Tab-separated table of C-alpha atoms in Angstrom:
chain	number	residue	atom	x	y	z
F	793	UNK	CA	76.869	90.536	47.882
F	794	UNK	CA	73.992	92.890	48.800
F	795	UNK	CA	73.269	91.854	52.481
F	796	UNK	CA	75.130	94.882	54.204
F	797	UNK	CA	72.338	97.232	52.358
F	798	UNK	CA	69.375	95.488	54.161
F	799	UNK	CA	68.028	95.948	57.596
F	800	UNK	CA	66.056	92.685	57.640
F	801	UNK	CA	67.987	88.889	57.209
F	802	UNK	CA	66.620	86.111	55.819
F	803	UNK	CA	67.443	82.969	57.941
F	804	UNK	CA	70.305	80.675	56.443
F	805	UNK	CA	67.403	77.769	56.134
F	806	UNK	CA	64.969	79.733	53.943
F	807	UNK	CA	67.725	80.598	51.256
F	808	UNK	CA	67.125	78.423	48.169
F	809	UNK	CA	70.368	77.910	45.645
F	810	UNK	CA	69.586	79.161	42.152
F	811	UNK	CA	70.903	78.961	38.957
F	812	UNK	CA	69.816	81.224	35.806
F	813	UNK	CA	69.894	79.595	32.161
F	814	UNK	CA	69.020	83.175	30.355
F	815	UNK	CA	68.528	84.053	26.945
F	816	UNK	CA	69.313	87.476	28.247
F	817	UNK	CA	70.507	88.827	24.374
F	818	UNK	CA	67.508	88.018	22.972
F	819	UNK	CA	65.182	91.113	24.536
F	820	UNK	CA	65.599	93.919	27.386
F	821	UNK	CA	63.634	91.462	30.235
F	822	UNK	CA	66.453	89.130	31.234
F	823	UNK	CA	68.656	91.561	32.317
F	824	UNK	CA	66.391	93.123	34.808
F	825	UNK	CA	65.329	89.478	35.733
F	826	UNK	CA	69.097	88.811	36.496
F	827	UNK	CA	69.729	92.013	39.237
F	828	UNK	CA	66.495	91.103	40.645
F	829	UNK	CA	67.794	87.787	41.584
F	830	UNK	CA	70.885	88.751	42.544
F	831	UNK	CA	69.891	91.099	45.064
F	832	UNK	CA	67.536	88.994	46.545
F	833	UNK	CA	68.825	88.180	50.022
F	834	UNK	CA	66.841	84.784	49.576
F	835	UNK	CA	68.775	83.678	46.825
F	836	UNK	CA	72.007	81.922	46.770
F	837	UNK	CA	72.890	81.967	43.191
F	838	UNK	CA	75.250	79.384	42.448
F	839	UNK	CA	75.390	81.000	38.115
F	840	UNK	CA	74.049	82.124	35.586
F	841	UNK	CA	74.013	80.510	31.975
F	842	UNK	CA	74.210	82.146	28.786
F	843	UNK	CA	71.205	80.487	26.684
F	844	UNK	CA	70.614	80.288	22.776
F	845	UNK	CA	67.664	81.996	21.114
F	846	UNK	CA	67.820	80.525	17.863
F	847	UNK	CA	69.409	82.151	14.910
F	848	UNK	CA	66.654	84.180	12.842
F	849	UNK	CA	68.017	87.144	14.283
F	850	UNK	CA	71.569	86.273	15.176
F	851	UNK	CA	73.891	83.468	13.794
F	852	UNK	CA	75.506	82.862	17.207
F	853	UNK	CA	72.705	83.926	19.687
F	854	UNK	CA	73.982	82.137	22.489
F	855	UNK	CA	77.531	83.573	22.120
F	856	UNK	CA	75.740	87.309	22.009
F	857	UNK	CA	73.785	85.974	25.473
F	858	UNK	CA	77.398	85.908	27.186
F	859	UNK	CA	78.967	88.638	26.073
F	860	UNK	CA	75.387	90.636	27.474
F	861	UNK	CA	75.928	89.100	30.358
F	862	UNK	CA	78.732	90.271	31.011
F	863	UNK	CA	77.653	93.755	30.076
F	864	UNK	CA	75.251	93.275	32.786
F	865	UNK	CA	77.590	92.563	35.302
F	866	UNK	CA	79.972	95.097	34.651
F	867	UNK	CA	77.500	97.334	34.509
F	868	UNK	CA	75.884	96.167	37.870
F	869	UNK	CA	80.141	96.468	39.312
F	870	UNK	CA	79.496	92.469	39.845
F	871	UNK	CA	82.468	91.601	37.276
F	872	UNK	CA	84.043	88.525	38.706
F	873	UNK	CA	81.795	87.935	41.606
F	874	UNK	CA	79.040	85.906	39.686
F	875	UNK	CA	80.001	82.441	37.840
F	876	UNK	CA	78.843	82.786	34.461
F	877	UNK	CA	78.764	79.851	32.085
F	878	UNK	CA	78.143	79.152	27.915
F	879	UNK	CA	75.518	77.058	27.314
F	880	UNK	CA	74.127	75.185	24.007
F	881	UNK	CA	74.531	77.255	20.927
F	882	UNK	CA	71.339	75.526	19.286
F	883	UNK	CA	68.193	73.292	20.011
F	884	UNK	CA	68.733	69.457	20.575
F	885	UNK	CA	68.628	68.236	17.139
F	886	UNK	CA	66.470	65.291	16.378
F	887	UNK	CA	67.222	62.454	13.988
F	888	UNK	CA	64.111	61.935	12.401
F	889	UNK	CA	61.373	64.330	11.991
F	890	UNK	CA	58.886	63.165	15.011
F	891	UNK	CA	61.163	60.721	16.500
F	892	UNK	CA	62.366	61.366	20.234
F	893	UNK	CA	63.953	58.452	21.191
F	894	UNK	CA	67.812	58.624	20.249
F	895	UNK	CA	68.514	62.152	20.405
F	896	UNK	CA	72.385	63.539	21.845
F	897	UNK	CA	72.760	65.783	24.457
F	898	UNK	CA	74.998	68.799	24.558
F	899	UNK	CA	77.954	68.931	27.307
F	900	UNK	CA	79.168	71.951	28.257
F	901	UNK	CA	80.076	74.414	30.522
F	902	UNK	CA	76.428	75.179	31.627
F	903	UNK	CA	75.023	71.709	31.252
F	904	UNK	CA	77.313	70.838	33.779
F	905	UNK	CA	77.202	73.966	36.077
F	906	UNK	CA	73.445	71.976	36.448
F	907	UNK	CA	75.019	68.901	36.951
F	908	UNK	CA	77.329	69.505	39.093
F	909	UNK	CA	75.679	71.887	41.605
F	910	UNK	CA	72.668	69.784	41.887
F	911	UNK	CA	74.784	67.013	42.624
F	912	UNK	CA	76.935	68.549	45.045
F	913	UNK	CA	73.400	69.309	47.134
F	914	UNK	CA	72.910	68.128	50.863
F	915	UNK	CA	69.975	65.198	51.584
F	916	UNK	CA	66.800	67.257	51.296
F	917	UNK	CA	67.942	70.047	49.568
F	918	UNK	CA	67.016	71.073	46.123
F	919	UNK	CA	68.382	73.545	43.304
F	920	UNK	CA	65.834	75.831	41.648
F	921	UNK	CA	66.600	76.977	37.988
F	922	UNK	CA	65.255	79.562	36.635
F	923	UNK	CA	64.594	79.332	32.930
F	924	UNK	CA	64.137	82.037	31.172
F	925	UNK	CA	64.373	80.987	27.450
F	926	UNK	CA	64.454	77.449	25.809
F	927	UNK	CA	64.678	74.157	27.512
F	928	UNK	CA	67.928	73.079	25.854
F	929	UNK	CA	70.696	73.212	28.819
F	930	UNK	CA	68.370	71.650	31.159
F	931	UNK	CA	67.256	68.735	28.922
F	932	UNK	CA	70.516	67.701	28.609
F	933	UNK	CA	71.444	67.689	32.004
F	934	UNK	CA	68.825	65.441	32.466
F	935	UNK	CA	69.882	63.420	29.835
F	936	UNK	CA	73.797	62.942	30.278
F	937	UNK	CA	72.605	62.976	34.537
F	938	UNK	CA	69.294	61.279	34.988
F	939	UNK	CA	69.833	61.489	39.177
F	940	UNK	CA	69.556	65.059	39.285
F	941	UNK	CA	65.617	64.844	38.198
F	942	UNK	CA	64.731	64.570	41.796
F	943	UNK	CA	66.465	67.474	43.485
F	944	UNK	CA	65.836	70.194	41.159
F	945	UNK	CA	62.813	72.550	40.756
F	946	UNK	CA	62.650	74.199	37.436
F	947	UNK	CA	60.985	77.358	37.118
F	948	UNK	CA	59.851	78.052	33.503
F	949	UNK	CA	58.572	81.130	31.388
F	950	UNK	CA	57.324	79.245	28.373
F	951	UNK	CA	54.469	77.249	26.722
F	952	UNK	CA	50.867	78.973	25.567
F	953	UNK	CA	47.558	78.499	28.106
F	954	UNK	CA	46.202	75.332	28.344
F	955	UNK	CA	44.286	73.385	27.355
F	956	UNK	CA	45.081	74.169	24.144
F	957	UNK	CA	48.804	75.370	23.780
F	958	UNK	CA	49.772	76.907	20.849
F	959	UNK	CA	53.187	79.743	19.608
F	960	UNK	CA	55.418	80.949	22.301
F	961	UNK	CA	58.873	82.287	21.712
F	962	UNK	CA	60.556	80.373	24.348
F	963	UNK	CA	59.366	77.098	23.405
F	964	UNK	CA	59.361	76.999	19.837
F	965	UNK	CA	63.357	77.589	20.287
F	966	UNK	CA	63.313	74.222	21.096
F	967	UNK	CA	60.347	71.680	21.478
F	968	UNK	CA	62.369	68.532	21.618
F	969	UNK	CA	64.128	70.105	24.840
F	970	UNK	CA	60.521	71.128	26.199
F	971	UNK	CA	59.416	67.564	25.934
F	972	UNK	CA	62.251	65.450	27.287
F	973	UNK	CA	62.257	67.437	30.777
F	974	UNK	CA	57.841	67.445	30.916
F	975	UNK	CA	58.680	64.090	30.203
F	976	UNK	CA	61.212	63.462	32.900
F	977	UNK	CA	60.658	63.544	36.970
F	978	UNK	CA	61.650	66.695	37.601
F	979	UNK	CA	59.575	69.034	39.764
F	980	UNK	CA	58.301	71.526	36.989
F	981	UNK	CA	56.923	75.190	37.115
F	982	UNK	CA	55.790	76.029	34.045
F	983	UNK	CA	54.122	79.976	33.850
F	984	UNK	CA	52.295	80.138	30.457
F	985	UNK	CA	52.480	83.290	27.914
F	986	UNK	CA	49.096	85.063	29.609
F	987	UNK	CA	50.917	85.133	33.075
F	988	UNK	CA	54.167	85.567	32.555
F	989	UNK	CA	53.178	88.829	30.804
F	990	UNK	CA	52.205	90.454	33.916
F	991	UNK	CA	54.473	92.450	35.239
F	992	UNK	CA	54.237	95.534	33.131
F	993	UNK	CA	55.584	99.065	33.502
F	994	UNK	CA	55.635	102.418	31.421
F	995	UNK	CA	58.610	103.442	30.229
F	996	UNK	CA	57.870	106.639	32.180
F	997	UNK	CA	57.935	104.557	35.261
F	998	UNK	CA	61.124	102.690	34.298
F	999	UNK	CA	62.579	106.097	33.245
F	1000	UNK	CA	61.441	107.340	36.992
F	1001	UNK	CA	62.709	104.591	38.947
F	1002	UNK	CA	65.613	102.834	36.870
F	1003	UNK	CA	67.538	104.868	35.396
F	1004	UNK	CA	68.423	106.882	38.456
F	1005	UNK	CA	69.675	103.835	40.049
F	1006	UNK	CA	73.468	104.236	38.904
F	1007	UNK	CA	75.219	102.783	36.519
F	1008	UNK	CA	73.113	99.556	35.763
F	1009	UNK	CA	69.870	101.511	36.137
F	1010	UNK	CA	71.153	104.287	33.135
F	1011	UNK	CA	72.299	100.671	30.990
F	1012	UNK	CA	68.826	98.844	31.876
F	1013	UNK	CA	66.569	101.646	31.072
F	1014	UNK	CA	69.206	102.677	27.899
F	1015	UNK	CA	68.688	98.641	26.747
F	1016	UNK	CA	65.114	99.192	26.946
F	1017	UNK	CA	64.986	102.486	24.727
F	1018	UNK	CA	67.202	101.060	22.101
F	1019	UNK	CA	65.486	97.652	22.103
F	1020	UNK	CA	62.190	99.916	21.265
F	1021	UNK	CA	63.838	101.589	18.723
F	1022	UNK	CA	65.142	98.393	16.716
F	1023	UNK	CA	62.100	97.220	16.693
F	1024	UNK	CA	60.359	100.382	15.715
F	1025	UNK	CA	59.080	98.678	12.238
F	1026	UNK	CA	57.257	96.229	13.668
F	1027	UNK	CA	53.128	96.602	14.064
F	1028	UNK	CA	51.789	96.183	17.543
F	1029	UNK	CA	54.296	94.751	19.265
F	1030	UNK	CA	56.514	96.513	21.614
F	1031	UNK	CA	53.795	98.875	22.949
F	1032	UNK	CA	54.273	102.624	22.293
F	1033	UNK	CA	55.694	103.137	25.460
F	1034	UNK	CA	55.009	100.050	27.919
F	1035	UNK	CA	56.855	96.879	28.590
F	1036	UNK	CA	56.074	93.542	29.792
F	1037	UNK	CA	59.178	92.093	31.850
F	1038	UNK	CA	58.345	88.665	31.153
F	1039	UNK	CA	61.030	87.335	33.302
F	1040	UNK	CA	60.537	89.124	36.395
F	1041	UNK	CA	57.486	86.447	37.277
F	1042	UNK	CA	60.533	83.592	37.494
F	1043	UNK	CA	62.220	85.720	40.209
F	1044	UNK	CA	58.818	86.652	41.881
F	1045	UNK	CA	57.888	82.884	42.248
F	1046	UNK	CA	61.231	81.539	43.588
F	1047	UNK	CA	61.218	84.116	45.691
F	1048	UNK	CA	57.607	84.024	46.676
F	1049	UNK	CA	55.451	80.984	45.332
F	1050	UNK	CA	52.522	82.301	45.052
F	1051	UNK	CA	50.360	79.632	46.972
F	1052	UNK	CA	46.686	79.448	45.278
F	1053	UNK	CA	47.363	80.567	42.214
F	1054	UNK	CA	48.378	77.662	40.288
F	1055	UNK	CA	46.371	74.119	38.907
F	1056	UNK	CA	48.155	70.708	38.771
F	1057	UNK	CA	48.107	69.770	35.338
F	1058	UNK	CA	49.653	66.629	34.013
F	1059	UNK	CA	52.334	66.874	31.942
F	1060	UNK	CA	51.677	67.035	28.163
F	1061	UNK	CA	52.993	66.101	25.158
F	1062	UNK	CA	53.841	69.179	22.880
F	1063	UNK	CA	53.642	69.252	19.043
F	1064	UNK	CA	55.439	70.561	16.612
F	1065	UNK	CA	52.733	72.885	16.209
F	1066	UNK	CA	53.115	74.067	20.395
F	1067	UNK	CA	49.988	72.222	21.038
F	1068	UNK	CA	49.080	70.187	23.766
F	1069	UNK	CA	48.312	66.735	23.298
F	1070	UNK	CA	47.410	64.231	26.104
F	1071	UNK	CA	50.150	61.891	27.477
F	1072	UNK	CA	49.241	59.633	30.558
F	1073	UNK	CA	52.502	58.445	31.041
F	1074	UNK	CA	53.694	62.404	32.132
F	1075	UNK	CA	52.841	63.311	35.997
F	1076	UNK	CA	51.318	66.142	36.859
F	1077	UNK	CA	53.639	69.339	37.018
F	1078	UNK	CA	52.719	72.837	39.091
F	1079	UNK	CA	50.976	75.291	36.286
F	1080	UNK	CA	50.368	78.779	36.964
F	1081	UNK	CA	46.875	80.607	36.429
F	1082	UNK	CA	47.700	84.363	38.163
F	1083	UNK	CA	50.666	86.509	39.693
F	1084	UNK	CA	50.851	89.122	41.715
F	1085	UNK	CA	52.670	91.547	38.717
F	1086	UNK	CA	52.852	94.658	40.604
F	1087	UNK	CA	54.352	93.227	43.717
F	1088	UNK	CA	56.980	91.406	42.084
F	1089	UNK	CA	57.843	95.264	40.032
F	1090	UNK	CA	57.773	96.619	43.275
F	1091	UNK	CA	60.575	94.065	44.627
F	1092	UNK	CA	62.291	94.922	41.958
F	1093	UNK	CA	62.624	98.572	41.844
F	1094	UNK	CA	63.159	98.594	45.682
F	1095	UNK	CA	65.647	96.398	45.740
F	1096	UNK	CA	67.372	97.997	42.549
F	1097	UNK	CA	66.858	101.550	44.891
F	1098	UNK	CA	68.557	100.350	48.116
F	1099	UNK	CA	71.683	99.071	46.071
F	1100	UNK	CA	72.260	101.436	43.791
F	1101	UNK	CA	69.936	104.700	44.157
F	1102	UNK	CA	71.475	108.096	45.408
């Protein structure tokens, strides 16, 4: 969609085929994650899923992820050019309090936009999704499609630093989902709450080099200001005038994997108090220690300057 506004290509074999599972309602970071990987010549995204967020704030949060999504593609003049799909409207509900083992998956439209593009992939290849919220769409893919486990990589913002583990938004929305795919043999990325805080900017900055940018930098900078102000009651947390765009660092590692700055760390088993316990029959998945914050900002607001500054 973007190519023509590039004087560099990126060779057909170094594309990778992405899909998005986005709690984008939820804050202001998922949007900007979203245009970042849709301008990214690298990136042949095959749709974007509206994800839940679970229901303290809204009764239908996964419905109110869609119809953002679709703000941010009108906004971006992408209406109708990107596939969009719902996802699950809440976490995978167990049975028994502790008990794993007989728990239904959801099928839907996003479940089986996984599904189906991973198994529609040529020998070799392999789908990346980017999650950007809870586990739920892509633990039921895996469930209802067990095949798929070996040609996808998913890319995940959630979980607290090991060893311990502990609260994180994106995983407490769903802990059963976290455990059936760390529990799966799926290639996993997981980036943990202390790294995939990293990329942070001033609102002055955003204000300098966003909201210039047309008509989705005015709405992305606008979502940021009003996000700040709904949540103007609340101690510490958004900073007086900085923001972390969490889900920037799931863009910036598909898109560059950031070699060396990762452990291999098997897969645990996590509580229903988010911490890590020990489970030997998990294999190791890719965990990341660092990112480079300010070069994947710098992507960003480049990219978001080529395609839609003056």
């Amino acid at each position: 969609m973007f190519e023509e506004n590039y004087l560099f290509h990126v060779p057909e074999q170094k594309r990778i085929k992405v899909i998005l599972d986005s709690d984008v309602r939820n804050e202001v970071d998922d949007q900007f994650a979203i245009m970042h990987a849709l301008m990214t010549p690298k990136f042949d995204v095959r749709g974007v899923i509206a994800a839940h967020f679970g229901h303290d704030r809204i009764q239908n949060s996964m419905e109110a992820s869609y119809e953002e999504l679709k703000q941010v593609l009108r906004h971006a003049g992408l209406e109708g050019k990107v596939r969009i799909a719902k996802g699950s409207q809440r976490a995978l509900q167990v049975k028994e309090k502790g008990y794993f083992g007989d728990i239904p998956a959801y099928d839907n439209e996003g479940v089986r936009l996984i599904i189906g593009e991973a198994m529609d992939l040529a020998p070799g290849e392999k789908l990346y999704i980017g999650v950007l919220g809870p586990m739920t769409d892509i633990a039921s893919a895996l469930m209802l499609e067990p095949a798929i486990a070996s040609r996808i990589i998913i890319v995940w913002n959630g979980g607290n630093i090991y060893p311990n583990g502990g609260m994180e938004f994106n995983l407490v929305n769903d802990i059963t989902a976290a455990n059936i795919v760390l529990s799966s043999s799926a290639e996993i990325w997981q980036i943990p709450t202390k790294v995939y805080a990293k990329p942070r900017a001033g609102l002055a900055e955003l204000q300098l080099k966003v909201r210039p940018c047309g008509e989705i930098g005015r709405f992305l900078f606008d979502e940021v200001v009003s996000f700040f102000e709904e949540m103007k009651e609340y101690p510490g947390w958004p900073r007086a005038e900085s923001l972390d765009i969490c889900d920037l660092t799931v863009i910036g590692l598909m898109m560059e994997e950031h070699n060396y700055c990762y452990h291999w760390q098997q897969a645990p088993h996590i509580g229903e108090d988010m911490y890590y316990r020990e489970n030997h029959e998990n294999r190791p998945i890719r965990v990341y220690d660092d990112i480079d914050g300010r070069y994947i900002l710098e992507d960003f607001f480049s990219k978001l300057q080529i395609n839609y500054g003056k």
